[in-house]
């Protein structure tokens, strides 16, 4: 089939076709500059403040998968085949303010008002998924929205009161659900999309085989899944990224079989959440603390691995779990232990044109202790100072195996071999753990930076092992803000 | 009077909760900020090129590649400034528009590039080639002191009593030092200006500024045109917090210079990271102190030096460091006291106003010696606080010789102590902390007393312009700016109350130098106090004219005319407001007035350190409880109770919003917000990814905020209300003090924790480690 030379998506129920678009044009600039839709604001241009939050809905099987996203770090190519809603499109039943908007007004949820459209969009998505959200659910839904004026209290009150102002069944995304799905279905023509701007090409592969073919042809391409990292290359470093290949629409399956979770490289954190939380609960808790909801909706575990950051949050636990990844180039596939994939700072075992296709994660055994502890300056939506992941097997009170990996402690996510050696074969006791804590210096020599000093990283890293020990005995050895789980703000598809 | 008088009250008068006037526009995305305004045809965009060294001469500046970049229309350097390359505070001459020959901090602007799009200008700005001759850089307070302690402005001293004798005679003496970090404003709308050239020498600038009159002055000064050629317009800001009191000047000036040069509208908006690098922040401070006290913890004498990292220029560092001293007493009486400021010059961005304006740093220093005394004596810090409260009739003179005449702190604190169950919870927490386990708790109840007025007496004036149109609708304009704090709606409520008309009959209009001249910054919590009074004055002038008109027309005595809800009563005849106004128009009554207000009775002699700088004080108290993880230093605020004094509130909903928001912002300053410069003087926490302001999940899990509804301003403020912008910020000291208590528990409270701020998890953990080592060594 001939490629299509236009990106197509719906914006506030109007079809948009873009044939001449720069590979690094952000959705935010497209909205504000090209379409004069100025309700969506630029606060930080890096996906941290949420002032640019919009809704991106995608057809997933027969459901509409409704997610928030940061328009500032999304490229239009990522929107092909989606239904985008901005604050301008929100309406109440009578054409006045939408229930979310009216609640925000009545509960004094805005002061300067600049962050407010972004909060409205996050609360809108939350309300669609959970009309009567708990405080923990509201806090989670707002992890990616910064407000500097209100102290959040009135916004949380408003979030819980939205249900008094209207019923989700009357919302346009529900009343027009069938039409929207039909429109999106009509956009799916199964063709590769290629568009060109002055700064180069954007390619949207038709399927995974096509992706393999595209990368074979253009091994120098920048691969974008959620753009939660590449977006900043554009907005902060003005780096040339063309040609761009988007993959966020591919490899979106997550399955469980034979004690392993198989995660497609295009599975976002949000989509992975429910499965991970069910089978490996600490992974669910960790995902809750990666970015904000908008970042989790776009960012992928595959991308977290592929970009090789020493402070990526998922590699240490995946290494501790013994996960492997499938790398593909053309039709050739190879399986690599994740631990072996990270070679050095900025260097991974991935050839040009090769891409991560899937991640295979063993579910820990019933008798294994599995824990993940992330330490940050601010609890939510912060980048790791140090993160420890622990998979410890016990037999009759003796440590039979230990796989411990840390992020933020070295140039790559890295195993704590000396610490593991000090544990294996020993009784699982305070003495053993204290002795093992002494071995951390053999494994790591962390750096000092703005997130933490080397001394703090080392001490906290050691103490996390103590936390694991204490918690294995039933003690509460960490701060839990809410006993109640925060839950997934956005469950799979809305019925 | 008769039954005729039983009329429903107006909608939206004073002392009732009203929504923010723009709330419906905020939520729908239709509230217009400068970047949202349609750009005039042919509009250009400017971007700034910044220094990449902290201190150095500019050996060469090669902008050829910049000029040749696509879309570039031109560049501006110091040489292209029409009149004066200077945007300093009066008489300082220390802050150029563009660095000329020398750069004094990493991130200082050297040139601007003007292009057809912002993207083109920004890409081009990165192409400059600048060669520097390195000069030694003093990056922090320690380095500045070692290099001789150059100051950016004259220090101030406050002194009362005999400090040497007071310390010598005290039964106990403690000395110490505390560092506290600065704070990035993180207004959600970054700095921005759009200038539109006019005829002759005229220019209009839409500027995100808290101080339109200063922007007007700066633009005129730099262009070499009189102020009457420059019009500044500010409908709203997306947050200010002090960060747009002076820091907007640069952007407005550059946009204006470019607009006049190219004859086209020019917009300038830096990227967030550049904004954070190149604009000033709250000053970080080091406080060195000695305090003498008796067995009960009653203070005999305080001797303290407050050193501040001011950055490369004076900006507002003088009044900021002054205000630190004015608040180094918090709510406590010092029989003998000496407080000295040290506004140090450093090769960092010039620090500036930020909510509290030095007051928070003064108070945090003060609470540090209160804490020291408590640990030295083994007492509850609250008892030390209460033992030192200002008296109501004696022990009531401040270090600056002003008598505190409106003191309500004892009642306020007692009420909060009861309602928050402070004593009982403290006992429970001490018992909890005795149990084994890695989680520890802390609790603290801290007071706030904050002086209201600009300490530069001249700034305590304001104007308003009120028009009543023939249809009875009212146009309100005043010198205050709206940055989210609800000033516009509060002043509109005052006007509605004055005229006794519904609030929706009052239209609030953008602040502009063309309507009300010579305004003060919307700062120092003064917005409603000053502008509310000025608007009320304008209303009274118009009402006087209306009364005289009615007396003449209907031949009635003055007391037969009264303003009732939405009507005017003349004798026993009631006229609808709009009808009466139209009648007045036909009777040729002037229906427009310029109102004015100046705060009475205040004066300040800085050289002598004596006077009455404050019209009154606002009070508050907060009790916070925290939970700390002793393995990592992570923590959460479990509960905060606040009782705050806003006098007789003009708008309780708006005031509570200021209290909640101010508290959380203050909590951010003292906990997770950490500014981190590297050894090259580069700010490395220059974006929200690295600089962490509080999230919804950081606010107190239980958050009880109440107004002290019994409080009525003792001085004649606008409808007996009190200022609310800044005072609540300092309620967050309760969080720092609660963290300190949890930290101290690891050494059984025998050692004063002396934790510096911000209390990041790292600082909490490292302080606990220090205390454990000290306890083991004893």
Coordinates of C-alpha atoms in Angstrom, one line a residue, chain B residues 78-458:
Chain B
X78 CA 23.8 47.5 25.2
X79 CA 24.8 49.8 22.3
X80 CA 21.3 49.8 20.9
X81 CA 19.6 51.2 23.9
X82 CA 18.2 54.6 23.0
X83 CA 18.8 56.5 26.2
X84 CA 19.9 54.6 29.3
X85 CA 21.1 51.0 29.6
X86 CA 19.8 50.9 33.2
X87 CA 16.9 49.3 35.0
X88 CA 18.3 49.7 38.5
X89 CA 16.4 50.7 41.5
X90 CA 16.6 54.5 42.1
X91 CA 20.1 55.7 42.6
X92 CA 21.8 52.3 42.4
X93 CA 23.1 52.2 38.8
X94 CA 23.9 48.5 39.2
X95 CA 21.6 46.7 36.9
X96 CA 22.0 47.1 33.1
X97 CA 19.4 46.1 30.6
X98 CA 22.1 44.3 28.7
X99 CA 25.4 43.4 30.2
X100 CA 28.0 45.8 28.8
X101 CA 31.6 44.7 28.9
X102 CA 31.1 42.6 32.0
X103 CA 28.8 39.8 33.2
X104 CA 28.1 39.4 36.9
X105 CA 26.1 36.2 37.0
X106 CA 25.4 33.0 35.0
X107 CA 22.3 33.7 33.1
X108 CA 22.6 37.5 32.8
X109 CA 21.2 38.9 29.5
X110 CA 23.7 40.1 27.0
X111 CA 21.6 40.6 23.9
X112 CA 18.2 40.2 22.4
X113 CA 17.4 38.7 19.0
X114 CA 14.3 39.8 17.2
X115 CA 12.7 37.4 14.8
X116 CA 9.4 36.6 13.0
X117 CA 8.6 33.8 15.4
X118 CA 9.5 33.0 19.0
X119 CA 10.9 29.7 17.8
X120 CA 13.2 31.4 15.3
X121 CA 14.4 33.9 17.8
X122 CA 15.1 31.3 20.4
X123 CA 17.0 29.1 18.0
X124 CA 19.0 32.0 16.8
X125 CA 19.9 33.2 20.3
X126 CA 21.7 29.9 20.9
X127 CA 24.1 30.7 18.0
X128 CA 25.9 33.6 19.7
X129 CA 29.7 33.2 20.2
X130 CA 30.8 35.0 23.4
X131 CA 34.3 35.0 24.7
X132 CA 34.8 35.8 28.3
X133 CA 37.7 36.8 30.4
X134 CA 37.2 35.0 33.7
X135 CA 36.9 36.9 36.9
X136 CA 36.7 35.4 40.4
X137 CA 33.1 34.6 41.4
X138 CA 31.6 34.9 44.9
X139 CA 28.7 32.5 44.8
X140 CA 27.3 32.4 48.3
X141 CA 27.3 34.1 51.7
X142 CA 30.4 32.3 52.9
X143 CA 32.4 33.3 49.8
X144 CA 31.1 36.8 49.9
X145 CA 32.2 37.2 53.5
X146 CA 35.6 35.8 52.8
X147 CA 36.0 38.2 50.0
X148 CA 35.4 41.1 52.3
X149 CA 31.7 41.3 52.5
X150 CA 30.8 43.8 49.8
X151 CA 27.2 44.9 50.3
X152 CA 24.8 45.9 47.6
X153 CA 23.1 48.5 49.8
X154 CA 23.5 50.0 53.2
X155 CA 22.9 47.6 56.1
X156 CA 20.4 48.5 58.7
X157 CA 20.6 48.2 62.5
X158 CA 17.8 48.0 65.0
X159 CA 18.8 48.5 68.6
X160 CA 17.0 48.9 71.9
X161 CA 18.2 48.5 75.5
X162 CA 21.7 47.4 76.4
X163 CA 22.5 44.2 74.6
X164 CA 25.9 43.6 76.2
X165 CA 24.5 44.1 79.7
X166 CA 21.5 42.0 78.9
X167 CA 23.6 39.1 77.7
X168 CA 26.1 39.4 80.5
X169 CA 23.4 39.4 83.1
X170 CA 21.4 36.5 81.6
X171 CA 21.5 33.2 83.5
X172 CA 21.8 31.3 80.2
X173 CA 23.4 32.2 77.0
X174 CA 23.4 30.4 73.6
X175 CA 24.9 31.3 70.4
X176 CA 24.4 29.6 67.0
X177 CA 24.0 30.0 63.3
X178 CA 21.4 28.9 60.9
X179 CA 21.3 28.7 57.1
X180 CA 18.0 28.9 55.2
X181 CA 17.6 28.6 51.5
X182 CA 16.0 30.8 49.0
X183 CA 12.9 30.1 46.9
X184 CA 11.9 30.2 43.3
X185 CA 8.5 31.9 42.8
X186 CA 7.3 29.4 40.2
X187 CA 4.4 31.6 39.1
X188 CA 2.7 29.3 36.6
X189 CA 2.6 32.1 34.0
X190 CA 6.2 33.0 33.3
X191 CA 7.5 36.5 32.7
X192 CA 6.1 38.1 29.5
X193 CA 5.6 41.4 27.8
X194 CA 4.2 42.5 24.5
X195 CA 4.9 46.1 23.4
X196 CA 3.0 47.9 20.7
X197 CA 4.5 51.0 19.2
X198 CA 2.4 54.1 19.0
X199 CA 2.6 57.5 17.3
X200 CA 5.6 59.8 18.0
X201 CA 7.4 58.5 21.1
X202 CA 4.4 56.5 22.4
X203 CA 4.4 52.9 23.3
X204 CA 1.9 50.6 25.0
X205 CA 3.2 47.6 26.9
X206 CA 1.2 44.7 28.1
X207 CA 3.3 43.5 31.0
X208 CA 2.9 40.7 33.5
X209 CA 3.9 42.9 36.4
X210 CA 2.9 43.7 39.9
X211 CA 4.2 47.2 39.4
X212 CA 2.9 48.9 36.3
X213 CA 4.1 52.4 37.3
X214 CA 7.7 51.1 37.7
X215 CA 7.6 49.4 34.3
X216 CA 6.3 52.7 32.9
X217 CA 9.1 54.6 34.5
X218 CA 11.7 52.0 33.3
X219 CA 10.5 52.0 29.8
X220 CA 10.5 55.8 29.7
X221 CA 13.9 55.9 31.2
X222 CA 15.5 53.4 28.8
X223 CA 13.8 54.9 25.7
X224 CA 14.4 58.4 26.8
X225 CA 10.8 59.5 26.7
X226 CA 8.6 61.0 29.3
X227 CA 6.2 58.8 31.3
X228 CA 3.2 60.3 29.6
X229 CA 4.4 58.5 26.4
X230 CA 4.3 55.1 28.0
X231 CA 1.1 53.2 28.8
X232 CA 1.3 49.9 30.8
X233 CA -1.6 47.5 30.9
X234 CA -2.1 44.6 33.2
X235 CA -5.4 42.7 33.2
X236 CA -4.1 39.8 35.2
X237 CA -1.0 37.8 36.0
X238 CA -0.8 34.0 36.2
X239 CA 0.8 34.4 39.7
X240 CA 3.3 36.9 41.0
X241 CA 4.2 36.3 44.6
X242 CA 6.7 39.1 44.5
X243 CA 8.5 37.7 41.4
X244 CA 6.9 40.3 39.2
X245 CA 7.4 43.3 41.4
X246 CA 10.7 44.3 39.7
X247 CA 11.5 41.3 37.6
X248 CA 9.1 42.1 34.8
X249 CA 10.9 45.4 34.0
X250 CA 13.6 43.7 31.8
X251 CA 11.1 42.0 29.6
X252 CA 8.9 45.0 29.2
X253 CA 11.9 47.3 28.5
X254 CA 13.4 45.0 25.8
X255 CA 10.0 44.5 24.1
X256 CA 9.5 48.3 24.1
X257 CA 12.9 49.1 22.7
X258 CA 12.5 46.5 20.0
X259 CA 8.9 47.7 19.2
X260 CA 10.1 51.3 18.8
X261 CA 13.1 50.3 16.7
X262 CA 11.2 48.0 14.3
X263 CA 7.9 49.8 14.4
X264 CA 6.1 46.5 15.0
X265 CA 4.6 44.8 18.0
X266 CA 7.2 42.7 19.9
X267 CA 6.5 39.9 22.4
X268 CA 9.1 38.5 24.7
X269 CA 8.5 35.4 26.7
X270 CA 11.5 33.3 28.0
X271 CA 11.3 29.6 28.3
X272 CA 10.6 28.4 31.9
X273 CA 14.2 27.3 32.4
X274 CA 15.6 30.6 31.3
X275 CA 13.0 32.4 33.4
X276 CA 14.2 30.5 36.5
X277 CA 17.9 31.1 35.7
X278 CA 17.6 34.8 34.9
X279 CA 15.1 36.1 37.4
X280 CA 15.6 36.8 41.1
X281 CA 14.3 34.6 43.9
X282 CA 13.7 34.8 47.7
X283 CA 17.0 35.6 49.4
X284 CA 18.8 32.8 51.2
X285 CA 20.0 33.9 54.6
X286 CA 22.5 33.0 57.3
X287 CA 21.6 34.1 60.8
X288 CA 24.3 34.3 63.4
X289 CA 22.8 34.9 66.9
X290 CA 23.4 35.0 70.6
X291 CA 20.5 35.0 73.0
X292 CA 20.4 35.4 76.8
X293 CA 17.5 34.0 78.9
X294 CA 16.4 33.1 82.4
X295 CA 15.4 29.7 83.9
X296 CA 11.8 30.1 82.6
X297 CA 13.1 30.7 79.0
X298 CA 12.3 34.4 79.1
X299 CA 14.6 36.2 76.8
X300 CA 16.8 38.9 78.3
X301 CA 18.7 39.9 75.2
X302 CA 19.2 39.1 71.5
X303 CA 22.1 39.9 69.4
X304 CA 21.9 38.8 65.7
X305 CA 23.2 39.4 62.3
X306 CA 21.1 38.5 59.3
X307 CA 23.3 38.0 56.2
X308 CA 21.6 37.6 52.8
X309 CA 22.8 36.5 49.4
X310 CA 21.6 39.4 47.4
X311 CA 23.1 38.6 44.0
X312 CA 24.9 41.0 41.8
X313 CA 22.7 44.1 42.3
X314 CA 20.6 45.8 44.9
X315 CA 17.2 45.4 43.4
X316 CA 14.9 45.2 46.5
X317 CA 17.5 43.7 48.8
X318 CA 17.6 46.7 51.1
X319 CA 13.9 46.7 52.0
X320 CA 14.0 42.9 52.0
X321 CA 16.8 42.6 54.6
X322 CA 15.2 45.5 56.5
X323 CA 12.0 43.5 56.8
X324 CA 13.9 40.5 58.0
X325 CA 15.0 42.6 61.0
X326 CA 11.5 44.0 61.5
X327 CA 10.3 40.4 61.9
X328 CA 13.2 38.9 63.9
X329 CA 11.0 39.4 66.9
X330 CA 8.1 37.5 65.5
X331 CA 5.6 37.8 68.4
X332 CA 8.1 38.1 71.2
X333 CA 9.4 40.9 73.4
X334 CA 13.1 41.5 73.7
X335 CA 14.1 43.7 76.6
X336 CA 17.5 44.2 75.0
X337 CA 18.1 43.7 71.3
X338 CA 20.5 44.4 68.5
X339 CA 19.7 43.2 65.0
X340 CA 22.0 44.0 62.0
X341 CA 21.5 43.2 58.4
X342 CA 24.3 42.2 55.9
X343 CA 23.0 42.5 52.3
X344 CA 25.9 40.8 50.6
X345 CA 26.8 41.1 46.9
X346 CA 27.3 37.8 45.1
X347 CA 27.8 36.7 41.5
X348 CA 24.4 35.1 41.4
X349 CA 21.0 36.3 40.1
X350 CA 19.8 39.4 41.9
X351 CA 17.4 38.2 44.6
X352 CA 14.1 40.0 44.9
X353 CA 10.7 40.3 46.5
X354 CA 8.9 37.1 47.5
X355 CA 5.8 36.8 49.6
X356 CA 6.9 37.9 53.1
X357 CA 9.7 40.0 51.7
X358 CA 12.4 38.9 54.2
X359 CA 9.9 38.6 57.0
X360 CA 9.9 34.8 56.8
X361 CA 13.7 34.7 57.1
X362 CA 13.6 37.0 60.1
X363 CA 11.0 34.9 61.8
X364 CA 12.6 31.5 61.1
X365 CA 15.8 32.9 62.6
X366 CA 13.8 34.0 65.6
X367 CA 12.1 30.6 66.0
X368 CA 15.5 29.0 65.9
X369 CA 16.6 30.6 69.1
X370 CA 13.3 29.9 70.7
X371 CA 13.9 26.3 69.9
X372 CA 17.4 26.5 71.3
X373 CA 16.1 27.8 74.5
X374 CA 13.4 25.1 74.8
X375 CA 16.0 22.3 74.3
X376 CA 18.4 23.9 76.6
X377 CA 15.8 24.0 79.4
X378 CA 14.1 20.8 78.4
X379 CA 10.7 22.5 77.9
X380 CA 8.0 22.5 75.4
X381 CA 8.9 25.1 72.8
X382 CA 5.3 26.4 73.0
X383 CA 5.9 27.3 76.7
X384 CA 9.0 29.3 75.7
X385 CA 6.9 31.1 73.0
X386 CA 4.1 32.0 75.4
X387 CA 6.6 33.2 78.0
X388 CA 8.0 35.7 75.5
X389 CA 4.8 37.0 73.8
X390 CA 4.4 40.7 73.7
X391 CA 2.3 42.1 76.5
X392 CA -0.8 43.9 75.8
X393 CA 0.0 46.8 78.1
X394 CA 3.6 46.4 79.0
X395 CA 6.6 44.5 77.4
X396 CA 5.1 45.7 74.1
X397 CA 7.8 47.8 72.4
X398 CA 9.5 46.3 69.3
X399 CA 13.2 46.5 68.4
X400 CA 12.3 49.4 66.1
X401 CA 10.6 51.3 69.0
X402 CA 7.0 50.9 67.7
X403 CA 4.6 50.0 70.4
X404 CA 2.4 47.0 69.6
X405 CA -1.1 48.3 70.2
X406 CA -3.3 45.6 68.7
X407 CA -1.8 42.5 70.2
X408 CA -4.1 39.4 70.1
X409 CA -1.5 36.7 69.9
X410 CA -2.1 35.2 73.3
X411 CA -5.9 34.7 72.7
X412 CA -5.2 33.4 69.2
X413 CA -2.6 30.9 70.4
X414 CA -4.7 29.8 73.3
X415 CA -7.7 29.1 71.1
X416 CA -5.6 27.1 68.7
X417 CA -3.9 25.2 71.4
X418 CA -7.3 24.1 72.6
X419 CA -9.0 23.4 69.3
X420 CA -6.0 21.5 67.9
X421 CA -5.6 19.5 71.2
X422 CA -1.9 20.4 71.0
X423 CA -1.0 19.4 74.5
X424 CA -2.7 16.0 74.4
X425 CA -1.3 15.2 71.0
X426 CA 2.2 16.2 72.1
X427 CA 2.0 13.8 75.0
X428 CA 0.8 11.0 72.7
X429 CA 3.6 11.7 70.3
X430 CA 6.3 11.6 72.9
X431 CA 4.9 8.3 74.0
X432 CA 4.7 7.1 70.4
X433 CA 8.3 8.1 69.8
X434 CA 9.4 6.1 72.8
X435 CA 8.2 2.9 71.1
X436 CA 10.6 1.0 68.9
X437 CA 10.2 1.5 65.2
X438 CA 11.6 3.7 62.5
X439 CA 8.8 6.1 62.2
X440 CA 8.8 9.1 64.5
X441 CA 6.4 12.0 64.9
X442 CA 6.7 15.7 65.7
X443 CA 4.3 18.5 66.5
X444 CA 4.7 22.2 66.8
X445 CA 2.5 25.3 67.3
X446 CA 4.0 28.5 66.1
X447 CA 2.7 32.1 66.1
X448 CA 2.9 34.8 63.4
X449 CA 2.8 38.5 63.9
X450 CA 3.4 40.4 60.6
X451 CA 3.7 44.2 60.2
X452 CA 1.4 45.7 57.6
X453 CA 2.6 48.7 55.5
X454 CA 5.4 49.4 53.1
X455 CA 8.4 50.3 55.2
X456 CA 9.1 53.1 52.7
X457 CA 6.4 55.4 53.9
X458 CA 5.8 57.1 50.5

